[in-house]
Tab-separated table of C-alpha atoms in Angstrom:
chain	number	residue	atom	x	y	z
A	1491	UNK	CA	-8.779	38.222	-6.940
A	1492	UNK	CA	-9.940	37.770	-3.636
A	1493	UNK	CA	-13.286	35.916	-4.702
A	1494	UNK	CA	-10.465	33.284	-7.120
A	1495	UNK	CA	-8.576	32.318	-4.181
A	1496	UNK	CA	-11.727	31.936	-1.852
A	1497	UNK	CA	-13.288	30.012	-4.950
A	1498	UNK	CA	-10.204	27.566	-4.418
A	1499	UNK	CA	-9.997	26.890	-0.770
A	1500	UNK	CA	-13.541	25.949	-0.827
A	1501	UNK	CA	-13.169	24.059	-3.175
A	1502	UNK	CA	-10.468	22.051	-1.838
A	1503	UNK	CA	-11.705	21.866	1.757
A	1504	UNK	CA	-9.343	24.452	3.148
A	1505	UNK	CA	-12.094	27.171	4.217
A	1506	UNK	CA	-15.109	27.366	5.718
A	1507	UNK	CA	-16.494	30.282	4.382
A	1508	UNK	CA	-18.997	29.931	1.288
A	1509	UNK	CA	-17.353	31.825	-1.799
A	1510	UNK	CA	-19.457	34.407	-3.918
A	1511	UNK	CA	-18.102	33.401	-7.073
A	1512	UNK	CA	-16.816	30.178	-8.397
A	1513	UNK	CA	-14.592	31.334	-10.816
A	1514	UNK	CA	-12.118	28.525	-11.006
A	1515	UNK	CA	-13.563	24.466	-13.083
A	1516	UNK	CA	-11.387	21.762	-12.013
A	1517	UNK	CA	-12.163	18.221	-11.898
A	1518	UNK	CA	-11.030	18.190	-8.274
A	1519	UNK	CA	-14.202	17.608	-5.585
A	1520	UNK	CA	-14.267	17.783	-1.897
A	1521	UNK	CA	-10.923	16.233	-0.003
A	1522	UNK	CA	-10.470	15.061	3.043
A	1523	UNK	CA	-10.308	17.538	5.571
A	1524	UNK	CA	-7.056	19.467	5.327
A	1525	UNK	CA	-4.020	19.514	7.187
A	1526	UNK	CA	-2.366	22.749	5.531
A	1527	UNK	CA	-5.100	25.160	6.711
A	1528	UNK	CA	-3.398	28.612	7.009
A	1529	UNK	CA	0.098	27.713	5.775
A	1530	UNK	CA	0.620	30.099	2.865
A	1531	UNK	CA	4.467	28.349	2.629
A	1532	UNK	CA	3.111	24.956	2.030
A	1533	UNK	CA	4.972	22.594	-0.735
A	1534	UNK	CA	8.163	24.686	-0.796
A	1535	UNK	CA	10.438	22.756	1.416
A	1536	UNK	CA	11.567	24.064	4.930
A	1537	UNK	CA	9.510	23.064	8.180
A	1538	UNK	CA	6.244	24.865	7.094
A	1539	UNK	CA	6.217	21.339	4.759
A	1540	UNK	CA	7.533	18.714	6.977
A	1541	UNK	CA	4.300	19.566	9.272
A	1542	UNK	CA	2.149	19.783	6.620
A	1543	UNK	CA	3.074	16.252	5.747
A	1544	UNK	CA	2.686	14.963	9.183
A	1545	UNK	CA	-0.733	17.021	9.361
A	1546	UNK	CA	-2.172	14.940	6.475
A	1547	UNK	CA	-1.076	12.160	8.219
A	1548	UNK	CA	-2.971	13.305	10.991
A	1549	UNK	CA	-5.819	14.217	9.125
A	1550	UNK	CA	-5.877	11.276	7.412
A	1551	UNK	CA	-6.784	9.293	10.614
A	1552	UNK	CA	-9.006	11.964	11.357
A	1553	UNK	CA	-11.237	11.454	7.703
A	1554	UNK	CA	-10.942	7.891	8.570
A	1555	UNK	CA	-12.226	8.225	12.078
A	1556	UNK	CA	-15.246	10.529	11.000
A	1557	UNK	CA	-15.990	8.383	8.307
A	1558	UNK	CA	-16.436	4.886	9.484
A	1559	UNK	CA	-17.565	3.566	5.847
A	1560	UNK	CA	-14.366	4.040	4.666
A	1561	UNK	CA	-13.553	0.745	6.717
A	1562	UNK	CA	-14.751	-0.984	3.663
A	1563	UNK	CA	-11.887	-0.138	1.881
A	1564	UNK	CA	-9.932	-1.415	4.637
A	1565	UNK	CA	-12.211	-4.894	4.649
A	1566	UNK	CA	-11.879	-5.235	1.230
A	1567	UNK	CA	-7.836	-4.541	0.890
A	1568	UNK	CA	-7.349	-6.816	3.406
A	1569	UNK	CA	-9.487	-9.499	0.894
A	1570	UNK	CA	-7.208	-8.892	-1.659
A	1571	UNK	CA	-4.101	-9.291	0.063
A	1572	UNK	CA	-5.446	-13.017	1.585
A	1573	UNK	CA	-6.508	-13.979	-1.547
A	1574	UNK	CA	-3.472	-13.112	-2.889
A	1575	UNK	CA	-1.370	-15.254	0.170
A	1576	UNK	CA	-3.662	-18.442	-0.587
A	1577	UNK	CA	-2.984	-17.782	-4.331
A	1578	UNK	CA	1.120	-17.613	-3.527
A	1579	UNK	CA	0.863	-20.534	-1.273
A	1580	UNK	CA	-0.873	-22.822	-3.583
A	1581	UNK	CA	1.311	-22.003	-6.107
A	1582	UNK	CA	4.130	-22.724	-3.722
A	1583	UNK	CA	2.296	-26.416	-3.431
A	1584	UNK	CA	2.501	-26.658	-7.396
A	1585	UNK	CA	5.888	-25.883	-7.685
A	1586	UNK	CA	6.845	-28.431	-4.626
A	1587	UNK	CA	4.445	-31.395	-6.074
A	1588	UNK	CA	4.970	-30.508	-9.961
A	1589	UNK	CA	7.784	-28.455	-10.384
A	1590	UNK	CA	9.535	-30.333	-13.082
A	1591	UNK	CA	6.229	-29.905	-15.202
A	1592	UNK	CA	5.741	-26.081	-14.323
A	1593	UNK	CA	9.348	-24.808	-15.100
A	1594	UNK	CA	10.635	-21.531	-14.576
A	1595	UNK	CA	8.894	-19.775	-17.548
A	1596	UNK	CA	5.281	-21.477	-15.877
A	1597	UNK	CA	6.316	-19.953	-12.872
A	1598	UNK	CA	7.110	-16.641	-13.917
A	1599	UNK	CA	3.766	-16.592	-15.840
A	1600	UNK	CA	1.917	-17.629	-13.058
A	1601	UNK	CA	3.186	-14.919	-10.899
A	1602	UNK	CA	2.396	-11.850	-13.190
A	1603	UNK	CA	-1.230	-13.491	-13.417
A	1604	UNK	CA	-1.270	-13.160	-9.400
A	1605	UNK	CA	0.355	-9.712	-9.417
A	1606	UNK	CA	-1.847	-8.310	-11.866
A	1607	UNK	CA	-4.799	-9.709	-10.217
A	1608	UNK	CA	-3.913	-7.945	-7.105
A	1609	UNK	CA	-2.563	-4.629	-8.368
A	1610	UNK	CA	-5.943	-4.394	-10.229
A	1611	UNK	CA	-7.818	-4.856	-7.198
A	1612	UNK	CA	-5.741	-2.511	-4.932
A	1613	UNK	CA	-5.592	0.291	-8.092
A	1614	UNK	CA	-9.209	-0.004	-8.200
A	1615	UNK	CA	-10.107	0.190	-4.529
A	1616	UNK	CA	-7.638	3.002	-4.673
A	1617	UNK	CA	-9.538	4.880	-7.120
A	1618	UNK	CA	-12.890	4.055	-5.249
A	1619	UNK	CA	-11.359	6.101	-1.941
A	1620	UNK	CA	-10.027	8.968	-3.770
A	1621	UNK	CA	-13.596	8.824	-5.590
A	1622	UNK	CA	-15.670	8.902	-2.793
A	1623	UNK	CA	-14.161	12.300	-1.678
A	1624	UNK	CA	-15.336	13.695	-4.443
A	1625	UNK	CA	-19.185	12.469	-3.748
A	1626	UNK	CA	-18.760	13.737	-0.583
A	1627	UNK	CA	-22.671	14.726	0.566
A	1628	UNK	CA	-23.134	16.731	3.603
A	1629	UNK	CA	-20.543	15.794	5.303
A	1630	UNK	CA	-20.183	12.003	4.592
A	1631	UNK	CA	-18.346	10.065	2.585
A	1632	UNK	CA	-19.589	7.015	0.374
A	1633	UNK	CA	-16.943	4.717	-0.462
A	1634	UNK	CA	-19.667	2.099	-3.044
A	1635	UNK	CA	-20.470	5.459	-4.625
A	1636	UNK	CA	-16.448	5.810	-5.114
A	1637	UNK	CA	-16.370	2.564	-6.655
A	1638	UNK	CA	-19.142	2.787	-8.665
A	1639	UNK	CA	-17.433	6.015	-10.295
A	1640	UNK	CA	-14.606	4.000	-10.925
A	1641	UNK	CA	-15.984	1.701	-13.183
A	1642	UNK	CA	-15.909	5.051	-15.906
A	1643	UNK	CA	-11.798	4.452	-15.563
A	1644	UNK	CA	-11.261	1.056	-15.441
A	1645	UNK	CA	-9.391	0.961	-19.099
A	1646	UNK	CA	-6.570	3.377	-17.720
A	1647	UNK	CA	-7.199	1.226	-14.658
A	1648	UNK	CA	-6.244	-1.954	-16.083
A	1649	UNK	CA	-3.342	0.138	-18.129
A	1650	UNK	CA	-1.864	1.122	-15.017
A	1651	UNK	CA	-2.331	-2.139	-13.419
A	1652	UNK	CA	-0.443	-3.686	-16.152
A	1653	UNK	CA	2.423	-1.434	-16.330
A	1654	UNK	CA	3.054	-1.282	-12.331
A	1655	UNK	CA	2.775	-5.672	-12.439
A	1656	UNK	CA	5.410	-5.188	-15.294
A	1657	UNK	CA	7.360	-2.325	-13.193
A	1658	UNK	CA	7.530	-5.298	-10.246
A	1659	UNK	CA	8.314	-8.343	-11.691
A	1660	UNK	CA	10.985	-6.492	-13.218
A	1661	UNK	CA	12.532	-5.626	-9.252
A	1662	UNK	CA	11.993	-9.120	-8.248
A	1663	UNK	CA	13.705	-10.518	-11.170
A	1664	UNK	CA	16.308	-8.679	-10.745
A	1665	UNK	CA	16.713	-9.390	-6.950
A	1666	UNK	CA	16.166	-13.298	-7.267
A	1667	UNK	CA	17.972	-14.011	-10.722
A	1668	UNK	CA	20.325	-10.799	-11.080
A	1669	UNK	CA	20.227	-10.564	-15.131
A	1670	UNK	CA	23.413	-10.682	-16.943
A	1671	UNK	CA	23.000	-6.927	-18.576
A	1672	UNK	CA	22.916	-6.087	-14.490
A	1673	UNK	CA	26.173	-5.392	-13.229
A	1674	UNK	CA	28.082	-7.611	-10.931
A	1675	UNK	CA	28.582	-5.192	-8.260
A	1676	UNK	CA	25.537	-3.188	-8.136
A	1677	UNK	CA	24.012	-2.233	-5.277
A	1678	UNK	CA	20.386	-2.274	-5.568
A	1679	UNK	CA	20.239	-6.314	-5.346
A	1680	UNK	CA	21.950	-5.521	-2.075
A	1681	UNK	CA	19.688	-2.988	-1.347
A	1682	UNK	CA	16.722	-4.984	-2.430
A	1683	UNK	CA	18.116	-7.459	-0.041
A	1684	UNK	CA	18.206	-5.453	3.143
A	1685	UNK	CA	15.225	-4.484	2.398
A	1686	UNK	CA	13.250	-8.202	2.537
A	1687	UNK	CA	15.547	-9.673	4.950
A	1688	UNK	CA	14.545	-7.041	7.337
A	1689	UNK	CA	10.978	-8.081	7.264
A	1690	UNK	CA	11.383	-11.775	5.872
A	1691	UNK	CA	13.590	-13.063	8.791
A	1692	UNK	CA	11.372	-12.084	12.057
A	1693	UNK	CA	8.765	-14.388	9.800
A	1694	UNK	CA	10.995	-17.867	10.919
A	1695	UNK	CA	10.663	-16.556	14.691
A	1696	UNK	CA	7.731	-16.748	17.348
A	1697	UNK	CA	5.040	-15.390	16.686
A	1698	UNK	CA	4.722	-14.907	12.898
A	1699	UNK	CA	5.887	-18.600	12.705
A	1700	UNK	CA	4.048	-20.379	16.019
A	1701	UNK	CA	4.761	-23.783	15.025
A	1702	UNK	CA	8.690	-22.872	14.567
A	1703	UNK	CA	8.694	-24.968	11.672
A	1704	UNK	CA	6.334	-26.611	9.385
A	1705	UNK	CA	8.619	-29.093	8.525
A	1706	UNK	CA	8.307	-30.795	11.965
A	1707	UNK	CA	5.189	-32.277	10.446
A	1708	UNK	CA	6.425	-33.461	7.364
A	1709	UNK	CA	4.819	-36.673	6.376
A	1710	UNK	CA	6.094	-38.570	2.821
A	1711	UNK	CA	2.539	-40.560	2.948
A	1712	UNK	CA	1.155	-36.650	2.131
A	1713	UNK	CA	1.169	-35.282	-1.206
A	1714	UNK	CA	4.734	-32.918	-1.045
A	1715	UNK	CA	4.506	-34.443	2.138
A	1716	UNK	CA	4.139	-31.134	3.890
A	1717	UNK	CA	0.259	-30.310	5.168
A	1718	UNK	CA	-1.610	-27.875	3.085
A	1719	UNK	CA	-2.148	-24.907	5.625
A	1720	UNK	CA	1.490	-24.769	5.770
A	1721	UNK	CA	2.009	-23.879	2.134
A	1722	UNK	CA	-0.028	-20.809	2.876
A	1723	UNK	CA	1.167	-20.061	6.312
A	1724	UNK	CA	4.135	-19.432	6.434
A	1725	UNK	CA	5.047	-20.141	2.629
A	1726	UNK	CA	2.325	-18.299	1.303
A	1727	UNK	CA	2.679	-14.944	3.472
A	1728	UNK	CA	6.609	-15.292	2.709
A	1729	UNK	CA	5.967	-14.620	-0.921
A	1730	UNK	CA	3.244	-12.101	-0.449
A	1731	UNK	CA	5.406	-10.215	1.653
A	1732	UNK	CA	8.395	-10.093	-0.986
A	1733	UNK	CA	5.662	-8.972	-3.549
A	1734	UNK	CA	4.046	-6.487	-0.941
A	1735	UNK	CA	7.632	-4.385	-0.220
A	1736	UNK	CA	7.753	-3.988	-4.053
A	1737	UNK	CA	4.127	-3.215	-4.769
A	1738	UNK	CA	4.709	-1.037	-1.393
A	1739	UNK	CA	7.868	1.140	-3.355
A	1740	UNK	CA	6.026	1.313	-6.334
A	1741	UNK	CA	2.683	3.152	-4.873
A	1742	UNK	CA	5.040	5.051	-3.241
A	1743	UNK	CA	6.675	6.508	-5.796
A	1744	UNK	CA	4.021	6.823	-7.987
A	1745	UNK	CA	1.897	8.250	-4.996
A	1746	UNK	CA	-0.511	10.632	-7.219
A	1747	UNK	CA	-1.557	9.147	-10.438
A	1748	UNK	CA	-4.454	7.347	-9.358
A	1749	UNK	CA	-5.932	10.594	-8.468
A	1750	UNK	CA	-4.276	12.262	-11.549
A	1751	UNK	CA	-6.279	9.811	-13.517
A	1752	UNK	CA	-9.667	9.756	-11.928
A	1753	UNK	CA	-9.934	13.318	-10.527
A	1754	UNK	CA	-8.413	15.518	-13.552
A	1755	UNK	CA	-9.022	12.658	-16.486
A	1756	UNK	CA	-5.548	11.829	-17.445
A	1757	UNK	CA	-3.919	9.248	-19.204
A	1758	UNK	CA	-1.404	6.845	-17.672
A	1759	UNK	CA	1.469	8.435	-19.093
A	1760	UNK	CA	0.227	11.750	-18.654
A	1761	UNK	CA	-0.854	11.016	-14.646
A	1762	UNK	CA	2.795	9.666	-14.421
A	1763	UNK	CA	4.178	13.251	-15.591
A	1764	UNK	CA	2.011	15.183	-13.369
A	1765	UNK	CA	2.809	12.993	-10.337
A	1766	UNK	CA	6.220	12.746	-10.945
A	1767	UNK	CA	5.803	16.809	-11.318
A	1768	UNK	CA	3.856	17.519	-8.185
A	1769	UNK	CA	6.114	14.708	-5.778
A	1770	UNK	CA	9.172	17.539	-6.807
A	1771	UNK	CA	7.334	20.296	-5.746
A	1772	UNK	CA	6.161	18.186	-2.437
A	1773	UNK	CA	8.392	16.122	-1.782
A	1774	UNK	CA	9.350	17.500	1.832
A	1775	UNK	CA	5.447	17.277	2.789
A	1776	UNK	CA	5.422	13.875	1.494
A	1777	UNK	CA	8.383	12.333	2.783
A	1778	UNK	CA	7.413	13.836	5.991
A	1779	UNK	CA	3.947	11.996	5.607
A	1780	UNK	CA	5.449	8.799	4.640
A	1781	UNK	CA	8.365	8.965	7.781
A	1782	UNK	CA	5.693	9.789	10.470
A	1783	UNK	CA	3.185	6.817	9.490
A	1784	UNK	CA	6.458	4.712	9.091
A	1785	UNK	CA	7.554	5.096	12.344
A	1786	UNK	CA	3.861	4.600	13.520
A	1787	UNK	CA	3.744	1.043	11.413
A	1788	UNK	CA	7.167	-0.040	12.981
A	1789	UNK	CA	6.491	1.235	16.304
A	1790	UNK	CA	3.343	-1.195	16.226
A	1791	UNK	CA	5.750	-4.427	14.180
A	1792	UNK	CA	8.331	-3.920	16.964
A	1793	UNK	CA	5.512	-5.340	19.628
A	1794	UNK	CA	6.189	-8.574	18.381
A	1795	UNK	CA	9.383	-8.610	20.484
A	1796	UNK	CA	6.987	-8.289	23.649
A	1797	UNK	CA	5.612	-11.445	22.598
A	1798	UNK	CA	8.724	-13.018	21.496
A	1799	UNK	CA	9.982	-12.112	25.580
A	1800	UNK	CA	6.239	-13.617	26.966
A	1801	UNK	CA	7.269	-16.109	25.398
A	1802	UNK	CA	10.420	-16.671	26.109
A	1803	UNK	CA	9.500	-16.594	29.786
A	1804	UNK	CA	6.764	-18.856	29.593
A	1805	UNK	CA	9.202	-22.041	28.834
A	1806	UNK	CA	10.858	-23.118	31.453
A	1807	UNK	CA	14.363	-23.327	31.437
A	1808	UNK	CA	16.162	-25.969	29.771
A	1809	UNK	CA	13.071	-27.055	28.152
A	1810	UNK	CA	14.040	-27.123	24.051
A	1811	UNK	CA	10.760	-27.396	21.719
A	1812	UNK	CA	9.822	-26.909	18.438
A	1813	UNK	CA	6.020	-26.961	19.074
A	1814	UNK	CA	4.584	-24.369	21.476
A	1815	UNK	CA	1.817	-24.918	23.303
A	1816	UNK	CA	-1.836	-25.072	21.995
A	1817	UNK	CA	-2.236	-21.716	24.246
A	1818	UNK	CA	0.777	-20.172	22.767
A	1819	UNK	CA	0.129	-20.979	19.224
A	1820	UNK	CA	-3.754	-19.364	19.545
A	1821	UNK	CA	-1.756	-16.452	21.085
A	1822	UNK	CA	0.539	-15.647	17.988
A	1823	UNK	CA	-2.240	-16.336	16.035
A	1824	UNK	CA	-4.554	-13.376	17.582
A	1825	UNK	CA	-1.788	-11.009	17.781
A	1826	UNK	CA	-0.984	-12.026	13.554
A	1827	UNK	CA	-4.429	-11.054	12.945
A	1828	UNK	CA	-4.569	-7.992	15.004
A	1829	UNK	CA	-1.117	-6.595	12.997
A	1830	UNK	CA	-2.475	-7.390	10.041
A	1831	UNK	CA	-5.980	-6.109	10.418
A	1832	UNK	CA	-3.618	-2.584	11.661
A	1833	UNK	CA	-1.686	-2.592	8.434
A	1834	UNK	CA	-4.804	-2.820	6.515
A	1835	UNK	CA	-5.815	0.447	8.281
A	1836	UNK	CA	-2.829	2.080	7.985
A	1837	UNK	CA	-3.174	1.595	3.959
A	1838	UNK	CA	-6.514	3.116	4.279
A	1839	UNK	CA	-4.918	6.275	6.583
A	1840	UNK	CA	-1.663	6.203	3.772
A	1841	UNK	CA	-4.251	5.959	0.822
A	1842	UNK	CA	-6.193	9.252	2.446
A	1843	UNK	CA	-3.390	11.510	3.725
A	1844	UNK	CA	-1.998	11.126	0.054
A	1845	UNK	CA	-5.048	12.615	-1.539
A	1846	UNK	CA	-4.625	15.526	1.573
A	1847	UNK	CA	-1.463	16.379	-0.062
A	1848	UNK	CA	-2.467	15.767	-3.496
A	1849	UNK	CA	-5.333	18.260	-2.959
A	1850	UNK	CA	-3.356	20.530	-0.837
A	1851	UNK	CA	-0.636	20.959	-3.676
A	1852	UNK	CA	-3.368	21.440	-6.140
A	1853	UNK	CA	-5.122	24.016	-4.499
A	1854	UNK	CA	-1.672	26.211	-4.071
A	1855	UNK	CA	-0.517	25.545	-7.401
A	1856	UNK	CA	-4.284	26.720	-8.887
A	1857	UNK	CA	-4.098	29.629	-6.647
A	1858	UNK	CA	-0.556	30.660	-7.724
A	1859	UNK	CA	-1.543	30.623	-11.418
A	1860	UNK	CA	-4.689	33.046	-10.686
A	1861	UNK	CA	-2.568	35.539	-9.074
A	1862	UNK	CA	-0.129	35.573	-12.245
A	1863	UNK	CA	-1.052	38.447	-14.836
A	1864	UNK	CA	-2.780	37.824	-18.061
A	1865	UNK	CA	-1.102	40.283	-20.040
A	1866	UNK	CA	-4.256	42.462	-20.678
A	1867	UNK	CA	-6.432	44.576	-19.264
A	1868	UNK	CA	-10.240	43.974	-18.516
């Protein structure tokens, strides 16, 4: 039994030591390196599993700092998510310059055709990372050759894509237009509210907003009157960021079906069972994970309030204006770019520490069924 539970931790990235018999087939390739080295109490609950979750945090920065390729997956996120603010600002520019002709039901339409688009993307890219693990070749990691082995999935892909833009139009329905089979008094609109407001409202303040307000240039002789570049900034990145928080919730609480359905071969609903399965089992290591890279990501947002107070003290008293200066203004814009380009890499750290604990969870759960007794003797 010895040579079984060797088998697994090499197989899993948990041991250094080359087994003499691979006695155990899973579909499961080389992870990232491993956080849970060691810790035979791992998944249970207790504090053995809250550091286990904020190792694969760790080690999730750690697989992304020895692999610098993975970056792409960073680059290429971060692609996605602009294409999908120009796509949300022009169709705020529609709605303002046609919305009698698009209508509610155009709208709504139009939105799930954006969603998709970008789930599909991000579930892909997704797949591609957790993928490239598995082609892991003395010692490196090749994202393309993730994404290449993605292609083989892409009908469960676009399945899951479909059912998580479904899943999400469905919250921000019921946020914005509060259907009448919802009752009156429930709390997750409120909820849902707290939730964007907290991140929606610093976006009308210096320095996600540097112009203070786009309608100071409003001009009737324009079409909408309203320039262009302000439909996507701010407009645009206000309705990305509503769609973002829910696409956020969702991925997080379906954390491991992407891998269910690349690494083992499962089907949607069957990935959603075993995910659903293994977050129970984990869900101390994982909420551990998600609080420590949480308070990383807000730690970093907060800085904006260091700004805001440069600011602040850079106008001299009395002074009242809605424009900043030109120096100001290239200011917020650098330090926009620099958050964002972070919370692209944080994705990339989030999208890695979750295979660590996928992996990790795997590896104790194959290991507990190969100590169990058959019922016969060999």
């Amino acid at each position: 039994m010895t040579s079984v539970s060797e088998s697994v931790e090499h197989r899993f990235g948990l041991c250094r030591k080359v087994p003499a018999v691979h006695a155990l087939q899973t579909g499961i390739s080389t992870p990232p390196e491993s956080a849970c080295e060691g810790q035979p109490d791992g998944g249970g609950g207790g504090s053995g599993s809250f550091r286990q979750g904020i190792g694969a945090a760790l080690s999730g920065m750690r697989s992304l700092n020895q692999n610098r390729q993975l970056l792409w997956f960073t680059f290429l996120a971060g692609l996605v998510l602009a294409g999908n603010i120009i796509a949300q600002g022009a169709l705020s520019y529609i709605t303002w310059t046609q919305g009698s002709y698009i209508g509610e039901t155009r709208w709504i339409v139009l939105n799930i055709i954006i969603e998709f688009a970008t789930l599909f993307f991000f579930v892909f890219l997704l797949a591609g990372l957790v993928l490239s693990f598995s082609s892991k070749k003395d010692g490196h990691v090749s994202f393309f050759e993730g994404l290449c082995g993605a292609k083989k999935y892409i009908k469960a892909i676009v399945l899951w894509s479909v059912v998580l833009t479904l899943a999400g139009m469905l919250i921000f329905s019921i946020y914005f237009y509060s259907p009448d089979w919802l009752p009156r008094n429930n709390l997750f609109p409120h909820i849902l509210g707290t939730l964007f407001g907290s991140i929606l409202n610093p976006l009308t303040e210096f320095p996600f907003n540097p112009m203070l307000t786009p309608y100071t240039f409003f001009n009737p002789s324009r079409v909408g009157g309203i320039p262009l570049t302000s439909w996507i900034y701010p407009f645009g990145i206000s309705q990305t960021l509503i769609f973002s928080e829910v696409n956020l919730l969702l991925f997080v609480l379906t954390l491991f079906i992407v891998p269910f359905i690349v690494l083992e071969r499962k089907t949607p609903g069957e990935a959603v069972v075993g995910s659903f399965t293994l977050m129970k089992k984990n869900w101390v290591e994982t909420a551990a994970c998600a609080l420590f890279l949480g308070v990383i990501a807000c730690g970093v947002f907060l800085t904006y309030l260091l700004v805001q107070a440069a600011f602040g003290i850079g106008i001299p008293d009395g002074v009242v204006t809605i424009r900043p200066e030109n120096t100001w203004i290239a200011l917020a814009l650098v330090y926009d770019s620099a958050l964002f380009c972070f919370a692209m890499i944080m994705a990339t750290v989030s999208g890695i520490a979750a295979l660590d604990i996928y992996t990790s969870a795997k590896s104790r759960q194959i290991a507990a069924e190969s100590t169990e007794p058959t019922g016969g003797v060999v």
